[in-house]
Backbone as XML, in Angstrom:
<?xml version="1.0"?>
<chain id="A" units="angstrom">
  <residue number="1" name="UNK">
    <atom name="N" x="-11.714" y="86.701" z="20.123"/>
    <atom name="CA" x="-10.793" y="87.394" z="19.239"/>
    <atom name="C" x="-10.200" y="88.584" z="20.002"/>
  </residue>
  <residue number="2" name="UNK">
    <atom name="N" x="-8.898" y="88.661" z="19.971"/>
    <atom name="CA" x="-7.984" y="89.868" z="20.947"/>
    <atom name="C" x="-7.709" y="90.634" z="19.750"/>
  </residue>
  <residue number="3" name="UNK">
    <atom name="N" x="-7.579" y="92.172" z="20.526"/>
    <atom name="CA" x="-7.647" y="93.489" z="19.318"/>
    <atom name="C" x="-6.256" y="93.977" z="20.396"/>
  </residue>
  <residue number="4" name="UNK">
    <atom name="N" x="-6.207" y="94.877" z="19.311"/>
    <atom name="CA" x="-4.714" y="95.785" z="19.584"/>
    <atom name="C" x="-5.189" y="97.350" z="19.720"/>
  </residue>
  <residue number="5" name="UNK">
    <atom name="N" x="-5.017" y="97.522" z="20.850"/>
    <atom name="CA" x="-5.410" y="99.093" z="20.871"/>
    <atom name="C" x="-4.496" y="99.864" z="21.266"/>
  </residue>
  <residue number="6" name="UNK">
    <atom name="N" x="-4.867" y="101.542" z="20.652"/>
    <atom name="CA" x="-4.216" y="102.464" z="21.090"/>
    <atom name="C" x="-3.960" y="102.431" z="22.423"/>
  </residue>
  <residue number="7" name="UNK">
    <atom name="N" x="-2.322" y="103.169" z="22.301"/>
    <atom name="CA" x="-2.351" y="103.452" z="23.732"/>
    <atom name="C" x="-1.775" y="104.696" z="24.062"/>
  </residue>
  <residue number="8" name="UNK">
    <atom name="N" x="-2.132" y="105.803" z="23.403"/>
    <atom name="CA" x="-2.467" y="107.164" z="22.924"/>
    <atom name="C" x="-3.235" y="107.351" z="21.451"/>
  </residue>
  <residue number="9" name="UNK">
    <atom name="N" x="-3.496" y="108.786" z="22.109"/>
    <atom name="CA" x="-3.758" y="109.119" z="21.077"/>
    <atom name="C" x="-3.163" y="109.730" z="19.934"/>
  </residue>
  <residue number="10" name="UNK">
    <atom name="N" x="-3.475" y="109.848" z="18.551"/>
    <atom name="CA" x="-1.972" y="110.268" z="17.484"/>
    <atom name="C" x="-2.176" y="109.661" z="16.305"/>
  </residue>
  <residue number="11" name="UNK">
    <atom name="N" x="-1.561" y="109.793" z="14.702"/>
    <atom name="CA" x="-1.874" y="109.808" z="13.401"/>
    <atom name="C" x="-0.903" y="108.024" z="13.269"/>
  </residue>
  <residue number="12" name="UNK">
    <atom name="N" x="-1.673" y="107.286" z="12.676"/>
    <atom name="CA" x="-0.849" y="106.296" z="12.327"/>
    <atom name="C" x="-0.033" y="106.314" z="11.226"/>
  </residue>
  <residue number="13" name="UNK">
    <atom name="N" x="1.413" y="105.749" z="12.032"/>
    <atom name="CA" x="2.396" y="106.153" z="11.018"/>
    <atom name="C" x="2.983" y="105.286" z="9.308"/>
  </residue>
  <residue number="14" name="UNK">
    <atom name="N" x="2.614" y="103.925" z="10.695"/>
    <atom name="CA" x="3.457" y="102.670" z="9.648"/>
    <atom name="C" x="2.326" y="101.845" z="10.276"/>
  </residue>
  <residue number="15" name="UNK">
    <atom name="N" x="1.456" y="101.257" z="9.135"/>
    <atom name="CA" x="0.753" y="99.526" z="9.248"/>
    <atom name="C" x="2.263" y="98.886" z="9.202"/>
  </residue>
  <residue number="16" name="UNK">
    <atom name="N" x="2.726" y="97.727" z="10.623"/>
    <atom name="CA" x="3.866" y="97.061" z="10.016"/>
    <atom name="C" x="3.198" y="95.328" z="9.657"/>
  </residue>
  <residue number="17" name="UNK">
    <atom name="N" x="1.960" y="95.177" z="9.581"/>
    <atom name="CA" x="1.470" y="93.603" z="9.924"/>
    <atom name="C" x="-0.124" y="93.660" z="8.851"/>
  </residue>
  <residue number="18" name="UNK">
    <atom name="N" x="-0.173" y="92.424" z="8.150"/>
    <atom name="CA" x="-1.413" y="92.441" z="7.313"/>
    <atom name="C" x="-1.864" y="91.344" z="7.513"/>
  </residue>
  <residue number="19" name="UNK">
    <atom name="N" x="-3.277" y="91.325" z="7.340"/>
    <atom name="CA" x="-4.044" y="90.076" z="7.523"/>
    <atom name="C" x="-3.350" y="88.556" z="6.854"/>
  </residue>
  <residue number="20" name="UNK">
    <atom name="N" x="-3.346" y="87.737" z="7.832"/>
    <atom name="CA" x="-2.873" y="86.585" z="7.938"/>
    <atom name="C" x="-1.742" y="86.270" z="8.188"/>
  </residue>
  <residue number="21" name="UNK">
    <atom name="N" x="-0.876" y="87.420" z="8.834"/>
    <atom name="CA" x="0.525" y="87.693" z="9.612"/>
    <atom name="C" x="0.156" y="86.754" z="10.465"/>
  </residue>
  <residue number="22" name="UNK">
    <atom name="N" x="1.443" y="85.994" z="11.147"/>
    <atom name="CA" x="1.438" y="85.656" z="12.583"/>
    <atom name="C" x="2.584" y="86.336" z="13.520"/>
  </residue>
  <residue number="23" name="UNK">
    <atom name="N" x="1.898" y="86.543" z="14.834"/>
    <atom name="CA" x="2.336" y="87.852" z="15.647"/>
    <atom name="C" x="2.731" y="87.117" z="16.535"/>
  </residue>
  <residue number="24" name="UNK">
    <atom name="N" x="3.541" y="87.363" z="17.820"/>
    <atom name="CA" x="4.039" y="87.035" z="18.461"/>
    <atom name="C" x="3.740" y="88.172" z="19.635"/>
  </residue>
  <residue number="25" name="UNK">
    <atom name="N" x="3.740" y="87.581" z="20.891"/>
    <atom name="CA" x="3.531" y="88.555" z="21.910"/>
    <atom name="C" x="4.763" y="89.776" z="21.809"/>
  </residue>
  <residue number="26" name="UNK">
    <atom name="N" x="4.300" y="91.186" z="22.059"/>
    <atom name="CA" x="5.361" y="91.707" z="22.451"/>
    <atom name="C" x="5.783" y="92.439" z="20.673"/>
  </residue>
  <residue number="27" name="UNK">
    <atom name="N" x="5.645" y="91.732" z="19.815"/>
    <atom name="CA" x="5.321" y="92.596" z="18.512"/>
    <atom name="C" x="5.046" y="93.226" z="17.906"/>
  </residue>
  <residue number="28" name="UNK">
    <atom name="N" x="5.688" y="94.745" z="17.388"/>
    <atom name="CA" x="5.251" y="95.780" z="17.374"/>
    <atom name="C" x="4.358" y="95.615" z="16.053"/>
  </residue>
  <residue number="29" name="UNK">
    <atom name="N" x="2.786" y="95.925" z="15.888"/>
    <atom name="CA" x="1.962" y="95.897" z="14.950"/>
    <atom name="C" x="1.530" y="97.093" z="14.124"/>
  </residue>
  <residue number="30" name="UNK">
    <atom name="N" x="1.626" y="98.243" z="14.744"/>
    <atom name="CA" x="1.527" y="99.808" z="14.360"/>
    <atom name="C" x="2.398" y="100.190" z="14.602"/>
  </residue>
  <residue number="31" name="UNK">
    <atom name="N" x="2.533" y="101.701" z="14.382"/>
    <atom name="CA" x="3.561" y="103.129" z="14.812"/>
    <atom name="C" x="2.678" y="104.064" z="14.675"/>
  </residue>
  <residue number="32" name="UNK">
    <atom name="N" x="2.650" y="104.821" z="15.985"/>
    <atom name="CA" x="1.950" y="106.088" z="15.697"/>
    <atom name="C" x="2.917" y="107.236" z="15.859"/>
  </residue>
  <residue number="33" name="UNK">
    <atom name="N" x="2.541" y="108.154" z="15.757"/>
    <atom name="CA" x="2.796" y="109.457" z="16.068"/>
    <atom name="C" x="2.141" y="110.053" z="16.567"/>
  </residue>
  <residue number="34" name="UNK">
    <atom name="N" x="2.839" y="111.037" z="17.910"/>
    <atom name="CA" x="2.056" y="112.047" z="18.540"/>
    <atom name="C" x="3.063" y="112.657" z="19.224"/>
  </residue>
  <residue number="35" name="UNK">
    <atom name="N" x="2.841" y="113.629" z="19.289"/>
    <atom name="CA" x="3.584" y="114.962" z="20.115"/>
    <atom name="C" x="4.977" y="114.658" z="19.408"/>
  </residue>
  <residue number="36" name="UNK">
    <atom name="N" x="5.180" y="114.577" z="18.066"/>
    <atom name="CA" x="6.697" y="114.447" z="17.649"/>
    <atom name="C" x="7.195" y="113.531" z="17.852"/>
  </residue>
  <residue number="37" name="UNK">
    <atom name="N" x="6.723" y="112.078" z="18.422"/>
    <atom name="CA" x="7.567" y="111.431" z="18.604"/>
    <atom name="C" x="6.953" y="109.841" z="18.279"/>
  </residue>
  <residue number="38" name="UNK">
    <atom name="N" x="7.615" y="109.044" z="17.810"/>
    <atom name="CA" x="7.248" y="107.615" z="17.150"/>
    <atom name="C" x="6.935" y="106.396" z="18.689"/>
  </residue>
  <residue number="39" name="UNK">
    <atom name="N" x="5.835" y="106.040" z="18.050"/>
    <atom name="CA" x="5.119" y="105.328" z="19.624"/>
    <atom name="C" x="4.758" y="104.030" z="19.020"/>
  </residue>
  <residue number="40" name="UNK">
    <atom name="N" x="5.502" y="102.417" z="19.096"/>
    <atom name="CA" x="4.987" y="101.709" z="18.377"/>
    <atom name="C" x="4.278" y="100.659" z="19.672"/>
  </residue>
  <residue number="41" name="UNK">
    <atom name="N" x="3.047" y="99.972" z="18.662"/>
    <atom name="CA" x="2.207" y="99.815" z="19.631"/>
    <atom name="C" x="2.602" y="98.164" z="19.410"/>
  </residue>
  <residue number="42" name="UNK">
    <atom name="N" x="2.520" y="97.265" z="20.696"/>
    <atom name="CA" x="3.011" y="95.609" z="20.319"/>
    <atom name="C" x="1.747" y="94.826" z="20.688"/>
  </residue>
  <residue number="43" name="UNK">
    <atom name="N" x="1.474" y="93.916" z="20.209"/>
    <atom name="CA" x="0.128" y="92.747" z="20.291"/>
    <atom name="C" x="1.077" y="92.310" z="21.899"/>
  </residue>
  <residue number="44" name="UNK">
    <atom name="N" x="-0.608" y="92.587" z="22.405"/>
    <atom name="CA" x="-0.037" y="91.662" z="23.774"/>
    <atom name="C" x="-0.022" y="90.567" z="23.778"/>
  </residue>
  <residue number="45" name="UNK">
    <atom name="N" x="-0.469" y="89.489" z="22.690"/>
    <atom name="CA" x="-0.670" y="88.532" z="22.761"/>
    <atom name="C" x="-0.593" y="87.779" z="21.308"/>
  </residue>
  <residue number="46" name="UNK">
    <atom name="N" x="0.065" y="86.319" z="21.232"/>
    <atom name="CA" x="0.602" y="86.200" z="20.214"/>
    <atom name="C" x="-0.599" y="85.487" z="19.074"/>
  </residue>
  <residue number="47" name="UNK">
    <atom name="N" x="-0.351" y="85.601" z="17.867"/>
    <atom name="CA" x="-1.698" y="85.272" z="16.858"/>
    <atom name="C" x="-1.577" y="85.586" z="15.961"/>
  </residue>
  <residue number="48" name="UNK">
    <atom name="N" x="-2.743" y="85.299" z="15.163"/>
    <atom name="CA" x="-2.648" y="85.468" z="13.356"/>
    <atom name="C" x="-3.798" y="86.878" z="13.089"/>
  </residue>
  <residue number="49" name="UNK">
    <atom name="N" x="-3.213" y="87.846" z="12.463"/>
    <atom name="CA" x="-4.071" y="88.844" z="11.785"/>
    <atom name="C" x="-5.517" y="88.630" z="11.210"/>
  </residue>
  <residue number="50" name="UNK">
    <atom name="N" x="-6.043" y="88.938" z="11.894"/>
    <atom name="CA" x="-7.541" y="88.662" z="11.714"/>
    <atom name="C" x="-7.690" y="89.717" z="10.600"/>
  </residue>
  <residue number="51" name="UNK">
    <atom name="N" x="-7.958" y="91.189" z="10.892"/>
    <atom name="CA" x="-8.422" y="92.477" z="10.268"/>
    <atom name="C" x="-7.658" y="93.823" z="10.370"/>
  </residue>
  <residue number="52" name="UNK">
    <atom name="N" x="-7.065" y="94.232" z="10.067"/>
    <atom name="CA" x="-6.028" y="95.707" z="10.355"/>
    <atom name="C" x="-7.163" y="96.904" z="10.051"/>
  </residue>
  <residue number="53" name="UNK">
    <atom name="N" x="-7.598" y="97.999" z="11.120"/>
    <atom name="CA" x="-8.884" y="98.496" z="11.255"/>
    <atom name="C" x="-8.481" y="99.672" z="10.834"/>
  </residue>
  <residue number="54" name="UNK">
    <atom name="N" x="-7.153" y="100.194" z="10.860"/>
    <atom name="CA" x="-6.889" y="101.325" z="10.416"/>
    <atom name="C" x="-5.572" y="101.631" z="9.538"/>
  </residue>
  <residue number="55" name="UNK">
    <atom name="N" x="-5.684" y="103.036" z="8.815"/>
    <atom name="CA" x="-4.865" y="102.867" z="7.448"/>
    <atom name="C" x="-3.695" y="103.761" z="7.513"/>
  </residue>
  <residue number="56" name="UNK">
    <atom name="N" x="-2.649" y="103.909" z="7.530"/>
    <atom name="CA" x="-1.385" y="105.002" z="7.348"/>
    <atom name="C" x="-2.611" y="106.506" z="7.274"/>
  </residue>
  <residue number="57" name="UNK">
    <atom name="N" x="-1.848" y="107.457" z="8.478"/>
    <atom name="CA" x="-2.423" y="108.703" z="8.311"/>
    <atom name="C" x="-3.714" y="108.615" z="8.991"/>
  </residue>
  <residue number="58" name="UNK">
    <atom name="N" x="-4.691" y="107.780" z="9.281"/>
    <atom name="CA" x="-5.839" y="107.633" z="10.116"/>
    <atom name="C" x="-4.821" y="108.112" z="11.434"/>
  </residue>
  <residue number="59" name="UNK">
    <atom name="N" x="-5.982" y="109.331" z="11.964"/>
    <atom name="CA" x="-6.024" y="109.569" z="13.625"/>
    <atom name="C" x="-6.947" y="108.933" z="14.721"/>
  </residue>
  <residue number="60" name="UNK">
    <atom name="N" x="-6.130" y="108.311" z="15.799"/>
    <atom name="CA" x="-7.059" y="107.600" z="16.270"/>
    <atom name="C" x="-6.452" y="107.916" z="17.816"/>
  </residue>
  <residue number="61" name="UNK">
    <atom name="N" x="-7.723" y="107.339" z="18.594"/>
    <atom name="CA" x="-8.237" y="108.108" z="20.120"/>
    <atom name="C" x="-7.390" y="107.136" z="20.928"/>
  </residue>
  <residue number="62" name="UNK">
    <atom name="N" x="-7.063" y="107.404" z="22.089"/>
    <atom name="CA" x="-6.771" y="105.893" z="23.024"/>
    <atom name="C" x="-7.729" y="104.987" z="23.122"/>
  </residue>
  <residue number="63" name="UNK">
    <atom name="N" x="-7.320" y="103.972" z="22.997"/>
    <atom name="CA" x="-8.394" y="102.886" z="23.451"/>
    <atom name="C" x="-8.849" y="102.627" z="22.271"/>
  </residue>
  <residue number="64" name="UNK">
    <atom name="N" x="-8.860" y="103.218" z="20.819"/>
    <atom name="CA" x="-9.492" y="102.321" z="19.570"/>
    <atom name="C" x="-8.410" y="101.240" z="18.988"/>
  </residue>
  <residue number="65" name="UNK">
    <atom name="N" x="-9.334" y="100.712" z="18.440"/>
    <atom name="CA" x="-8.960" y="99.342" z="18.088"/>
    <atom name="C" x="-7.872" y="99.819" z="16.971"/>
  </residue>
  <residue number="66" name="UNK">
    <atom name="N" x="-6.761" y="98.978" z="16.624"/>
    <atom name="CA" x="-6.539" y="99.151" z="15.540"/>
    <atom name="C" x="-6.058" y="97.535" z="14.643"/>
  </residue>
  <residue number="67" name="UNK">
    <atom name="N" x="-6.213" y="96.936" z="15.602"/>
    <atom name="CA" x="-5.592" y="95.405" z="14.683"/>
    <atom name="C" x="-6.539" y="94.083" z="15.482"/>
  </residue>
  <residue number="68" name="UNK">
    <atom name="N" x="-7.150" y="93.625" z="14.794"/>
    <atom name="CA" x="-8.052" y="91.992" z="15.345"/>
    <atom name="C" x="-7.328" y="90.566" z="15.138"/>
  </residue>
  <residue number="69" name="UNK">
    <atom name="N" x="-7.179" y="90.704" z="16.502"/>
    <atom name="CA" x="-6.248" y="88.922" z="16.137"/>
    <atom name="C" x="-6.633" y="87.974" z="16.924"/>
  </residue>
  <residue number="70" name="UNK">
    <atom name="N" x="-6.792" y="86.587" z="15.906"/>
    <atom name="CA" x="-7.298" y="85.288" z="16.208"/>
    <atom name="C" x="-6.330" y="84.537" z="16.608"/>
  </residue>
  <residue number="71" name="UNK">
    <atom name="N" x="-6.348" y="83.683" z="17.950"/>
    <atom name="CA" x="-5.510" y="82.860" z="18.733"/>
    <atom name="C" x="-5.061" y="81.828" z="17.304"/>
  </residue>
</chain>
């Protein structure tokens, strides 16, 4: 199972994808915010929404997970 992680750190802005979405490589799945400015994060790899780990307004570190997706 491939996860979607931060790639800063910063307050999530927009969930754009919910469990049982299908994603496509390159697809932006979050939006964060940090330092003022909108950072959307894309599934590197294409798949169906397993689990969305975090909620609008959750702050999260680089490197945490925020979306689980099944080939």
């Amino acid at each position: 199972m491939a996860t979607v992680q931060a790639s800063m750190a910063g307050i999530v802005l927009r969930v754009l994808v919910q469990p049982g979405d299908r994603v496509e490589a390159g697809q932006d799945v979050v939006v964060l915010e940090s330092m003022k400015m909108e950072i959307p994060i894309p599934a590197e790899g294409a798949g169906v929404v397993a689990e969305v780990l975090v909620n609008e307004g959750d702050f999260v570190n680089e490197g945490d997970d925020l979306v689980r997706l099944e080939s």
